[in-house]
């Protein structure tokens, strides 16, 4: 939950997809737009129950299917429509889409090392850096806060988007955003060093 004076924002990561559950997980980015897995639906229903008792005024979502499905479940008890926000779509992972960190580290060790050391300025191969994600998502999320004064809103987005926004809100250097661990549907959020 992020509180901006008169707006309360519940920031939720979408439920798990089959790619999230794969061993090792598959990088989906914005190009792989599959549905929630059955466990992802259960996670979204858990988030729905957790937020059902709150007076929610608006629900926003990334346009990607996994986020929309999660938002639609959360919206059910409130009788709200989900508004999609293009700017909060997941990071563009470029040429690494469909790969795994294990594969990338083994086959592209230099590019992997550069990304891990400098994720704020060195992006996913042919994709976005964390600074680029920040530059498109933070203004959009801040605008939602500003246009929803005196309201409670839910925003369903993605792992990288949420990490970047939380790092920004906490005043962390953007390169530390990757240290924010977040389970699907926000069942666990922690700062690891």
mmCIF file of C-alpha atoms in Angstrom:
data_model
loop_
_atom_site.group_PDB
_atom_site.id
_atom_site.type_symbol
_atom_site.label_atom_id
_atom_site.label_comp_id
_atom_site.label_asym_id
_atom_site.label_seq_id
_atom_site.Cartn_x
_atom_site.Cartn_y
_atom_site.Cartn_z
ATOM 1 C CA UNK A 1 0.000 0.000 0.000
ATOM 2 C CA UNK A 2 1.276 3.468 -0.878
ATOM 3 C CA UNK A 3 -0.406 6.495 0.660
ATOM 4 C CA UNK A 4 -0.142 9.888 -1.020
ATOM 5 C CA UNK A 5 -1.840 12.369 1.323
ATOM 6 C CA UNK A 6 -5.413 11.781 0.231
ATOM 7 C CA UNK A 7 -5.092 8.786 -2.111
ATOM 8 C CA UNK A 8 -4.407 5.230 -0.978
ATOM 9 C CA UNK A 9 -2.891 2.974 -3.634
ATOM 10 C CA UNK A 10 -2.892 -0.813 -3.336
ATOM 11 C CA UNK A 11 -0.175 -1.961 -5.742
ATOM 12 C CA UNK A 12 -0.626 -5.605 -6.761
ATOM 13 C CA UNK A 13 1.468 -7.867 -8.942
ATOM 14 C CA UNK A 14 -0.589 -10.100 -11.243
ATOM 15 C CA UNK A 15 -1.190 -13.772 -10.414
ATOM 16 C CA UNK A 16 1.197 -16.434 -11.671
ATOM 17 C CA UNK A 17 1.293 -17.647 -15.255
ATOM 18 C CA UNK A 18 2.739 -20.939 -16.457
ATOM 19 C CA UNK A 19 5.904 -19.008 -17.379
ATOM 20 C CA UNK A 20 6.224 -17.689 -13.818
ATOM 21 C CA UNK A 21 5.867 -21.236 -12.493
ATOM 22 C CA UNK A 22 8.322 -22.848 -14.937
ATOM 23 C CA UNK A 23 11.586 -24.159 -13.515
ATOM 24 C CA UNK A 24 13.482 -22.025 -14.241
ATOM 25 C CA UNK A 25 10.963 -19.196 -14.755
ATOM 26 C CA UNK A 26 10.622 -17.829 -18.297
ATOM 27 C CA UNK A 27 11.030 -14.104 -18.967
ATOM 28 C CA UNK A 28 7.664 -12.947 -20.361
ATOM 29 C CA UNK A 29 8.163 -9.228 -20.665
ATOM 30 C CA UNK A 30 5.398 -7.584 -22.642
ATOM 31 C CA UNK A 31 5.489 -9.804 -25.722
ATOM 32 C CA UNK A 32 4.306 -13.052 -24.146
ATOM 33 C CA UNK A 33 0.706 -12.365 -23.164
ATOM 34 C CA UNK A 34 -0.620 -15.623 -21.769
ATOM 35 C CA UNK A 35 -3.380 -16.170 -19.219
ATOM 36 C CA UNK A 36 -3.087 -16.871 -15.527
ATOM 37 C CA UNK A 37 -2.285 -20.437 -14.521
ATOM 38 C CA UNK A 38 -4.786 -22.160 -12.202
ATOM 39 C CA UNK A 39 -2.605 -21.263 -9.201
ATOM 40 C CA UNK A 40 -2.510 -17.676 -10.510
ATOM 41 C CA UNK A 41 -6.304 -17.585 -10.497
ATOM 42 C CA UNK A 42 -6.225 -18.839 -6.896
ATOM 43 C CA UNK A 43 -3.738 -16.097 -5.998
ATOM 44 C CA UNK A 44 -5.919 -13.448 -7.642
ATOM 45 C CA UNK A 45 -8.977 -14.779 -5.803
ATOM 46 C CA UNK A 46 -6.995 -14.544 -2.566
ATOM 47 C CA UNK A 47 -6.184 -10.902 -3.372
ATOM 48 C CA UNK A 48 -9.866 -10.393 -4.210
ATOM 49 C CA UNK A 49 -10.848 -11.681 -0.749
ATOM 50 C CA UNK A 50 -8.131 -9.631 0.979
ATOM 51 C CA UNK A 51 -9.333 -6.398 -0.648
ATOM 52 C CA UNK A 52 -13.087 -7.146 -0.588
ATOM 53 C CA UNK A 53 -13.598 -5.442 2.774
ATOM 54 C CA UNK A 54 -11.985 -2.169 1.696
ATOM 55 C CA UNK A 55 -13.872 0.657 0.052
ATOM 56 C CA UNK A 56 -12.178 0.645 -3.351
ATOM 57 C CA UNK A 57 -13.109 3.446 -5.736
ATOM 58 C CA UNK A 58 -11.153 2.623 -8.897
ATOM 59 C CA UNK A 59 -9.200 -0.306 -10.316
ATOM 60 C CA UNK A 60 -6.451 0.107 -12.905
ATOM 61 C CA UNK A 61 -4.435 -2.495 -14.760
ATOM 62 C CA UNK A 62 -1.682 -3.024 -17.251
ATOM 63 C CA UNK A 63 -3.172 -3.976 -20.631
ATOM 64 C CA UNK A 64 -1.500 -7.405 -20.512
ATOM 65 C CA UNK A 65 -3.868 -10.338 -20.045
ATOM 66 C CA UNK A 66 -2.358 -11.641 -16.792
ATOM 67 C CA UNK A 67 -2.773 -8.256 -15.116
ATOM 68 C CA UNK A 68 -6.275 -7.669 -16.519
ATOM 69 C CA UNK A 69 -7.464 -11.088 -15.337
ATOM 70 C CA UNK A 70 -6.139 -10.385 -11.851
ATOM 71 C CA UNK A 71 -7.710 -6.910 -11.775
ATOM 72 C CA UNK A 72 -11.073 -8.233 -12.974
ATOM 73 C CA UNK A 73 -11.181 -10.732 -10.119
ATOM 74 C CA UNK A 74 -10.264 -8.045 -7.568
ATOM 75 C CA UNK A 75 -12.963 -5.783 -9.060
ATOM 76 C CA UNK A 76 -15.806 -8.328 -8.691
ATOM 77 C CA UNK A 77 -16.911 -7.622 -5.107
ATOM 78 C CA UNK A 78 -16.744 -3.878 -5.729
ATOM 79 C CA UNK A 79 -18.782 -3.905 -8.942
ATOM 80 C CA UNK A 80 -16.117 -1.846 -10.664
ATOM 81 C CA UNK A 81 -14.818 -1.800 -14.219
ATOM 82 C CA UNK A 82 -11.087 -2.096 -14.812
ATOM 83 C CA UNK A 83 -9.334 0.765 -16.598
ATOM 84 C CA UNK A 84 -6.167 -0.195 -18.468
ATOM 85 C CA UNK A 85 -3.120 2.073 -18.439
ATOM 86 C CA UNK A 86 -0.675 1.413 -21.279
ATOM 87 C CA UNK A 87 2.301 3.016 -19.521
ATOM 88 C CA UNK A 88 2.306 0.389 -16.753
ATOM 89 C CA UNK A 89 2.745 -2.584 -19.063
ATOM 90 C CA UNK A 90 5.652 -4.865 -18.150
ATOM 91 C CA UNK A 91 9.263 -4.135 -19.044
ATOM 92 C CA UNK A 92 10.415 -4.805 -22.587
ATOM 93 C CA UNK A 93 12.892 -7.672 -22.116
ATOM 94 C CA UNK A 94 13.992 -7.487 -25.748
ATOM 95 C CA UNK A 95 15.876 -10.484 -27.116
ATOM 96 C CA UNK A 96 15.727 -12.251 -23.761
ATOM 97 C CA UNK A 97 11.971 -12.766 -24.027
ATOM 98 C CA UNK A 98 11.139 -16.445 -23.685
ATOM 99 C CA UNK A 99 14.512 -17.213 -22.084
ATOM 100 C CA UNK A 100 15.509 -17.900 -18.495
ATOM 101 C CA UNK A 101 18.122 -16.199 -16.337
ATOM 102 C CA UNK A 102 19.976 -19.516 -16.117
ATOM 103 C CA UNK A 103 20.178 -19.782 -19.916
ATOM 104 C CA UNK A 104 21.098 -16.102 -20.349
ATOM 105 C CA UNK A 105 23.858 -16.314 -17.732
ATOM 106 C CA UNK A 106 25.313 -19.421 -19.376
ATOM 107 C CA UNK A 107 25.097 -18.200 -22.990
ATOM 108 C CA UNK A 108 25.590 -14.436 -22.683
ATOM 109 C CA UNK A 109 27.717 -14.013 -19.549
ATOM 110 C CA UNK A 110 29.006 -10.513 -20.372
ATOM 111 C CA UNK A 111 25.578 -9.084 -21.188
ATOM 112 C CA UNK A 112 24.122 -10.805 -18.120
ATOM 113 C CA UNK A 113 26.854 -9.421 -15.836
ATOM 114 C CA UNK A 114 26.427 -5.889 -17.202
ATOM 115 C CA UNK A 115 22.677 -6.054 -16.660
ATOM 116 C CA UNK A 116 22.974 -7.419 -13.116
ATOM 117 C CA UNK A 117 25.581 -4.817 -12.131
ATOM 118 C CA UNK A 118 23.960 -1.815 -13.830
ATOM 119 C CA UNK A 119 20.239 -2.554 -14.359
ATOM 120 C CA UNK A 120 19.416 1.122 -14.042
ATOM 121 C CA UNK A 121 21.351 2.057 -17.183
ATOM 122 C CA UNK A 122 22.063 -1.255 -18.967
ATOM 123 C CA UNK A 123 18.797 -2.729 -20.143
ATOM 124 C CA UNK A 124 17.638 -6.179 -21.043
ATOM 125 C CA UNK A 125 19.308 -7.055 -24.369
ATOM 126 C CA UNK A 126 17.566 -4.842 -26.966
ATOM 127 C CA UNK A 127 15.013 -3.963 -24.265
ATOM 128 C CA UNK A 128 14.486 -1.425 -21.513
ATOM 129 C CA UNK A 129 16.660 -0.413 -18.568
ATOM 130 C CA UNK A 130 15.142 0.269 -15.147
ATOM 131 C CA UNK A 131 15.591 4.015 -15.709
ATOM 132 C CA UNK A 132 13.523 3.742 -18.900
ATOM 133 C CA UNK A 133 10.827 1.792 -17.050
ATOM 134 C CA UNK A 134 10.851 4.479 -14.334
ATOM 135 C CA UNK A 135 10.546 7.264 -16.899
ATOM 136 C CA UNK A 136 7.346 5.828 -18.399
ATOM 137 C CA UNK A 137 5.687 4.288 -15.314
ATOM 138 C CA UNK A 138 6.302 6.717 -12.449
ATOM 139 C CA UNK A 139 4.596 9.708 -14.159
ATOM 140 C CA UNK A 140 1.592 7.510 -15.014
ATOM 141 C CA UNK A 141 1.284 6.171 -11.469
ATOM 142 C CA UNK A 142 1.781 9.608 -9.927
ATOM 143 C CA UNK A 143 -0.953 10.921 -12.224
ATOM 144 C CA UNK A 144 -3.301 8.199 -10.937
ATOM 145 C CA UNK A 145 -2.550 9.288 -7.367
ATOM 146 C CA UNK A 146 -3.174 12.930 -8.210
ATOM 147 C CA UNK A 147 -6.425 12.313 -10.083
ATOM 148 C CA UNK A 148 -7.782 10.086 -7.309
ATOM 149 C CA UNK A 149 -7.481 12.326 -4.275
ATOM 150 C CA UNK A 150 -9.675 11.143 -1.384
ATOM 151 C CA UNK A 151 -10.018 7.716 -3.016
ATOM 152 C CA UNK A 152 -8.659 4.206 -2.599
ATOM 153 C CA UNK A 153 -7.388 2.654 -5.800
ATOM 154 C CA UNK A 154 -5.965 -0.702 -6.828
ATOM 155 C CA UNK A 155 -3.309 -0.902 -9.528
ATOM 156 C CA UNK A 156 -2.437 -4.326 -10.941
ATOM 157 C CA UNK A 157 0.881 -4.321 -12.754
ATOM 158 C CA UNK A 158 4.039 -6.388 -13.039
ATOM 159 C CA UNK A 159 7.153 -7.416 -11.162
ATOM 160 C CA UNK A 160 9.553 -4.901 -12.712
ATOM 161 C CA UNK A 161 7.010 -2.062 -12.873
ATOM 162 C CA UNK A 162 6.084 -2.500 -9.213
ATOM 163 C CA UNK A 163 9.703 -2.815 -8.099
ATOM 164 C CA UNK A 164 10.623 0.383 -9.936
ATOM 165 C CA UNK A 165 7.714 2.331 -8.444
ATOM 166 C CA UNK A 166 8.339 1.092 -4.898
ATOM 167 C CA UNK A 167 12.067 1.894 -5.224
ATOM 168 C CA UNK A 168 11.136 5.376 -6.427
ATOM 169 C CA UNK A 169 8.661 5.846 -3.556
ATOM 170 C CA UNK A 170 11.276 4.711 -1.009
ATOM 171 C CA UNK A 171 13.958 6.938 -2.525
ATOM 172 C CA UNK A 172 16.176 3.967 -3.376
ATOM 173 C CA UNK A 173 18.686 4.211 -6.224
ATOM 174 C CA UNK A 174 17.053 2.618 -9.262
ATOM 175 C CA UNK A 175 19.804 -0.023 -9.502
ATOM 176 C CA UNK A 176 18.497 -1.379 -6.165
ATOM 177 C CA UNK A 177 14.965 -1.944 -7.474
ATOM 178 C CA UNK A 178 15.914 -5.533 -8.346
ATOM 179 C CA UNK A 179 16.537 -6.195 -4.623
ATOM 180 C CA UNK A 180 12.803 -5.860 -3.962
ATOM 181 C CA UNK A 181 11.448 -9.403 -4.028
ATOM 182 C CA UNK A 182 7.739 -9.688 -4.788
ATOM 183 C CA UNK A 183 5.612 -12.794 -5.126
ATOM 184 C CA UNK A 184 2.734 -13.018 -7.578
ATOM 185 C CA UNK A 185 -0.316 -11.130 -6.251
ATOM 186 C CA UNK A 186 1.930 -9.448 -3.689
ATOM 187 C CA UNK A 187 1.731 -12.233 -1.159
ATOM 188 C CA UNK A 188 5.272 -11.366 -0.100
ATOM 189 C CA UNK A 189 7.336 -8.221 -0.609
ATOM 190 C CA UNK A 190 10.789 -7.854 0.870
ATOM 191 C CA UNK A 191 14.038 -5.947 0.496
ATOM 192 C CA UNK A 192 17.030 -8.246 0.107
ATOM 193 C CA UNK A 193 20.652 -7.154 -0.058
#
